[in-house]
Amino acid sequence: SAVISQKPSRDICQRGTSLTIQCQVDSQVTMMFWYRQQPGQSLTLIATANQGSEATYESGFVIDKFPISRPNLTFSTLTVSNMSPEDSSIYLCSVESGGETQYFGPGTRLLVL
Amino acid sequence: KNEVEQSPQNLTAQEGEFITINCSYSVGISALHWLQQHPGGGIVSLFMLSSGKKKHGRLIATINIQEKHSSLHITASHPRDSAVYICAAQQGGSEKLVFGKGTKLTVNP
C-alpha cells in the first residue's frame, strides 16, 4: 500500500494568483497522477508525472497553467497558475503501487474568489 | 455519453438495508475500480477487479466483462457508509482511469 499526504488541505485564493500543491508518498513510486474534481463533477486527469521526465498532460490542460514538478520518486507538486474562479475544485494526486490499485491523496480543496 | 455511467445518482437508505450501486462502461478495460469519497474530498480505493467477485467486510464488488457491467453491494448498511461511491474504468494497456460521476449514498439511522 501507499500513504499519500497533500498540502495544503484547503485554501482560499484571489484571482490572478498561483497556488502550489504538494504531494508526498511514503514509498517510491514511478508514476504519479494529478486529478481535478470540479463541483458536482467526476474526476478528470490533468497530467501524469514520471520522475526524471516532463509531465504528460491530458487534452485541455497545458503546462503553462498547471506546471508540475517531480524531483524524486516520493514527491510532486502541481501549481495552479493565474487562478480564476473556474479553477475552484478539489485537486487530488494519486499513485499506482505494485501494479495494484491506485492510491489517492486526501485532496486539496481550492476556492478562488 | 460518458464512457462510464453509474446509477443511481443519489440513493437514500435506512440503516440495515442492502445497497446496490451499478456501473456500466463502454471502453475496453484492464480493470474496474470502486472508490469511496467522503465529504472532505479524500478518496479511498475499495476494490480493483478484472473478473468475478471480490468481498471485503460488508462490501462486495462484482463484474461481468461480457456485459461491461459492475455492481457494488453493501450489506447491513450503516450511517458511516454515507459517502459518494465512484466507479472508474482502467483502460486496457494504460494506468489512466475514466471516472463515473459517482453515486451519493445517504444511510439514515
XYZ file of N, CA, C and O in Angstrom, chain B residues 12-101:
360
model
N -30.848 6.971 -1.038
C -31.082 7.115 0.390
C -31.614 5.802 0.922
O -32.525 5.212 0.321
N -31.046 5.328 2.010
C -31.433 4.043 2.574
C -31.558 4.150 4.083
O -31.029 5.078 4.710
N -32.254 3.214 4.648
C -32.333 3.090 6.097
C -31.246 2.134 6.576
O -30.885 1.178 5.871
N -30.762 2.413 7.748
C -29.727 1.560 8.327
C -30.156 0.100 8.269
O -31.288 -0.247 8.602
N -29.246 -0.745 7.853
C -29.530 -2.178 7.766
C -29.912 -2.659 6.379
O -29.875 -3.862 6.106
N -30.276 -1.740 5.509
C -30.707 -2.144 4.170
C -29.529 -2.622 3.325
O -28.376 -2.232 3.536
N -29.863 -3.439 2.335
C -28.894 -3.918 1.351
C -28.844 -2.908 0.206
O -29.872 -2.527 -0.339
N -27.635 -2.475 -0.134
C -27.446 -1.410 -1.121
C -26.797 -1.985 -2.371
O -25.857 -2.796 -2.276
N -27.265 -1.547 -3.529
C -26.601 -1.902 -4.787
C -26.383 -0.646 -5.613
O -27.316 0.131 -5.831
N -25.167 -0.460 -6.069
C -24.820 0.630 -6.976
C -24.284 0.000 -8.256
O -23.473 -0.923 -8.205
N -24.755 0.506 -9.383
C -24.412 -0.095 -10.665
C -23.487 0.793 -11.491
O -23.531 2.015 -11.396
N -22.684 0.141 -12.312
C -21.721 0.849 -13.168
C -21.665 0.139 -14.514
O -21.443 -1.076 -14.564
N -21.863 0.891 -15.571
C -21.718 0.364 -16.930
C -20.655 1.166 -17.652
O -20.549 2.377 -17.466
N -19.872 0.495 -18.471
C -18.790 1.178 -19.164
C -18.771 0.757 -20.626
O -19.221 -0.326 -20.978
N -18.259 1.639 -21.447
C -18.268 1.372 -22.884
C -16.872 1.161 -23.450
O -16.713 0.812 -24.609
N -15.853 1.368 -22.620
C -14.476 1.215 -23.099
C -13.964 -0.169 -22.762
O -14.466 -0.824 -21.854
N -12.939 -0.606 -23.513
C -12.258 -1.837 -23.144
C -11.422 -1.574 -21.913
O -10.766 -0.546 -21.818
N -11.463 -2.477 -20.964
C -10.771 -2.212 -19.716
C -9.818 -3.333 -19.348
O -9.972 -4.471 -19.779
N -8.831 -2.958 -18.517
C -7.991 -3.973 -17.894
C -8.434 -4.200 -16.451
O -8.163 -5.248 -15.876
N -9.105 -3.219 -15.874
C -9.592 -3.352 -14.501
C -10.671 -2.316 -14.241
O -10.753 -1.289 -14.926
N -11.465 -2.587 -13.230
C -12.546 -1.688 -12.835
C -12.332 -1.379 -11.349
O -12.106 -2.286 -10.541
N -12.371 -0.088 -11.018
C -12.116 0.340 -9.648
C -13.402 0.854 -9.020
O -14.195 1.543 -9.685
N -13.567 0.567 -7.755
C -14.608 1.213 -6.954
C -13.909 2.034 -5.875
O -13.033 1.534 -5.146
N -14.325 3.293 -5.777
C -13.712 4.242 -4.857
C -14.784 4.829 -3.962
O -15.956 4.900 -4.343
N -14.359 5.275 -2.791
C -15.274 5.914 -1.841
C -14.728 7.303 -1.530
O -13.547 7.440 -1.176
N -15.589 8.312 -1.668
C -15.181 9.682 -1.387
C -16.050 10.246 -0.272
O -17.269 10.345 -0.404
N -15.395 10.666 0.818
C -16.104 11.241 1.938
C -16.238 12.750 1.739
O -15.544 13.337 0.902
N -17.118 13.379 2.518
C -17.410 14.809 2.311
C -16.169 15.699 2.282
O -16.168 16.707 1.601
N -15.126 15.348 3.003
C -13.917 16.162 2.977
C -13.187 16.136 1.653
O -12.324 16.988 1.403
N -13.494 15.175 0.813
C -12.893 15.110 -0.513
C -11.931 13.973 -0.715
O -11.680 13.568 -1.848
N -11.356 13.439 0.359
C -10.396 12.360 0.218
C -11.038 11.113 -0.358
O -12.214 10.846 -0.160
N -10.253 10.364 -1.104
C -10.749 9.173 -1.789
C -10.032 7.941 -1.277
O -8.810 7.939 -1.116
N -10.814 6.899 -1.038
C -10.265 5.617 -0.610
C -10.598 4.591 -1.680
O -11.735 4.513 -2.157
N -9.621 3.818 -2.038
C -9.852 2.760 -3.010
C -10.470 1.562 -2.304
O -9.939 1.081 -1.306
N -11.612 1.093 -2.801
C -12.289 -0.045 -2.187
C -11.905 -1.354 -2.873
O -11.591 -2.334 -2.214
N -12.015 -1.361 -4.181
C -11.746 -2.584 -4.942
C -11.111 -2.234 -6.282
O -11.394 -1.200 -6.865
N -10.283 -3.162 -6.736
C -9.873 -3.187 -8.133
C -10.122 -4.608 -8.603
O -9.634 -5.556 -7.982
N -10.932 -4.762 -9.636
C -11.216 -6.116 -10.102
C -11.260 -6.176 -11.617
O -11.601 -5.205 -12.285
N -10.874 -7.323 -12.129
C -10.880 -7.529 -13.568
C -11.796 -8.683 -13.963
O -12.077 -8.882 -15.142
N -12.251 -9.426 -12.988
C -13.192 -10.512 -13.268
C -13.830 -10.959 -11.959
O -13.269 -10.740 -10.876
N -14.992 -11.589 -12.095
C -15.601 -12.247 -10.954
C -16.094 -11.325 -9.859
O -16.837 -10.382 -10.095
N -15.646 -11.608 -8.665
C -16.231 -11.010 -7.471
C -15.155 -10.856 -6.411
O -14.255 -11.690 -6.299
N -15.253 -9.740 -5.654
C -14.380 -9.556 -4.500
C -15.225 -9.125 -3.314
O -16.221 -8.424 -3.472
N -14.770 -9.518 -2.128
C -15.511 -9.189 -0.907
C -14.542 -8.665 0.121
O -13.440 -9.195 0.295
N -14.984 -7.584 0.799
C -14.187 -7.050 1.899
C -15.161 -6.560 2.951
O -15.826 -5.531 2.790
N -15.247 -7.341 4.029
C -16.194 -6.979 5.084
C -17.619 -7.012 4.558
O -18.073 -8.019 4.019
N -18.312 -5.873 4.677
C -19.707 -5.801 4.223
C -19.819 -5.374 2.762
O -20.919 -5.207 2.248
N -18.707 -5.167 2.118
C -18.707 -4.710 0.737
C -18.407 -5.861 -0.215
O -17.522 -6.678 0.053
N -19.167 -5.889 -1.300
C -18.964 -6.904 -2.335
C -18.976 -6.194 -3.677
O -19.855 -5.368 -3.938
N -18.000 -6.513 -4.523
C -17.968 -5.956 -5.874
C -17.973 -7.101 -6.867
O -17.270 -8.092 -6.682
N -18.783 -6.941 -7.906
C -18.843 -7.943 -8.966
C -18.634 -7.275 -10.309
O -18.892 -6.074 -10.472
N -18.182 -8.052 -11.268
C -18.010 -7.522 -12.613
C -18.373 -8.592 -13.630
O -18.061 -9.775 -13.430
N -19.062 -8.162 -14.688
C -19.382 -9.031 -15.810
C -18.730 -8.422 -17.039
O -19.204 -7.413 -17.571
N -17.625 -8.991 -17.463
C -16.831 -8.417 -18.548
C -17.624 -8.413 -19.860
O -17.570 -7.442 -20.631
N -18.356 -9.491 -20.121
C -19.108 -9.586 -21.382
C -20.157 -8.490 -21.464
O -20.371 -7.904 -22.523
N -20.821 -8.227 -20.345
C -21.884 -7.217 -20.339
C -21.353 -5.825 -20.018
O -22.119 -4.857 -20.016
N -20.068 -5.703 -19.725
C -19.450 -4.417 -19.368
C -20.235 -3.749 -18.240
O -20.660 -2.585 -18.331
N -20.374 -4.483 -17.171
C -21.176 -4.009 -16.056
C -20.555 -4.479 -14.740
O -20.056 -5.600 -14.634
N -20.607 -3.596 -13.764
C -20.121 -3.930 -12.430
C -21.117 -3.420 -11.401
O -21.834 -2.442 -11.644
N -21.167 -4.088 -10.280
C -22.023 -3.653 -9.176
C -21.221 -3.633 -7.882
O -20.320 -4.456 -7.680
N -21.582 -2.685 -7.042
C -21.052 -2.620 -5.685
C -22.224 -2.829 -4.742
O -23.243 -2.141 -4.849
N -22.084 -3.789 -3.842
C -23.120 -4.084 -2.870
C -22.605 -3.782 -1.466
O -21.432 -4.045 -1.157
N -23.504 -3.246 -0.654
C -23.198 -3.046 0.760
C -24.263 -3.790 1.552
O -25.470 -3.511 1.411
N -23.840 -4.729 2.360
C -24.793 -5.447 3.207
C -24.880 -4.764 4.569
O -23.912 -4.134 5.022
N -26.053 -4.852 5.182
C -26.269 -4.277 6.514
C -25.726 -2.853 6.589
O -24.852 -2.540 7.403
N -26.237 -1.986 5.727
C -25.702 -0.625 5.614
C -25.790 0.116 6.951
O -26.656 -0.135 7.795
N -24.867 1.060 7.098
C -24.715 1.816 8.340
C -24.531 3.280 7.977
O -23.994 3.591 6.900
N -24.958 4.197 8.856
C -24.762 5.628 8.543
C -23.323 5.996 8.165
O -23.106 6.903 7.357
N -22.347 5.294 8.699
C -20.956 5.635 8.351
C -20.607 5.247 6.919
O -19.541 5.623 6.419
N -21.498 4.496 6.252
C -21.296 4.183 4.842
C -21.676 5.362 3.938
O -21.445 5.323 2.725
N -22.288 6.373 4.526
C -22.705 7.536 3.735
C -21.486 8.198 3.102
O -20.553 8.608 3.793
N -21.491 8.287 1.793
C -20.348 8.805 1.030
C -20.743 8.813 -0.442
O -21.846 8.384 -0.802
N -19.841 9.284 -1.257
C -20.018 9.164 -2.707
C -19.180 7.980 -3.176
O -17.992 7.875 -2.855
N -19.818 7.092 -3.921
C -19.134 5.912 -4.434
C -18.899 6.104 -5.936
O -19.819 6.412 -6.690
N -17.658 5.928 -6.324
C -17.252 6.244 -7.690
C -16.717 4.987 -8.359
O -15.899 4.258 -7.783
N -17.185 4.772 -9.561
C -16.702 3.675 -10.394
C -15.704 4.260 -11.392
O -15.931 5.347 -11.934
N -14.604 3.568 -11.616
C -13.595 4.069 -12.556
C -13.067 2.914 -13.397
O -12.697 1.869 -12.854
N -13.036 3.126 -14.690
C -12.556 2.098 -15.619
C -11.104 2.371 -15.970
O -10.762 3.483 -16.372
N -10.279 1.365 -15.789
C -8.877 1.475 -16.181
C -8.747 0.893 -17.576
O -8.984 -0.300 -17.788
N -8.398 1.759 -18.507
C -8.373 1.334 -19.897
C -7.236 0.365 -20.168
O -6.166 0.457 -19.566
N -7.498 -0.574 -21.066
C -6.524 -1.597 -21.364
C -5.189 -1.009 -21.792
O -5.146 -0.092 -22.598
N -4.103 -1.522 -21.224
C -2.774 -1.065 -21.615
C -2.393 0.283 -21.059
O -1.410 0.883 -21.491
N -3.149 0.780 -20.088
C -2.880 2.111 -19.554
C -3.151 2.127 -18.058
O -3.904 1.305 -17.553
N -2.510 3.072 -17.382
C -2.837 3.277 -15.967
C -3.936 4.322 -15.800
O -4.399 4.573 -14.700
N -4.387 4.905 -16.897
C -5.357 6.002 -16.796
C -6.720 5.471 -16.405
O -7.140 4.404 -16.843
N -7.406 6.250 -15.577
C -8.750 5.901 -15.137
C -9.764 6.851 -15.756
O -9.518 8.047 -15.862
N -10.891 6.289 -16.142
C -12.036 7.086 -16.599
C -13.108 6.931 -15.535
O -13.530 5.814 -15.232
N -13.559 8.053 -15.008
C -14.411 8.022 -13.827
C -15.876 8.212 -14.166
O -16.233 8.984 -15.062
N -16.736 7.536 -13.414
C -18.150 7.857 -13.423
C -18.390 9.084 -12.570
O -17.483 9.580 -11.888
N -19.605 9.582 -12.584
C -19.924 10.811 -11.853
C -20.196 10.552 -10.382
O -20.346 11.493 -9.607
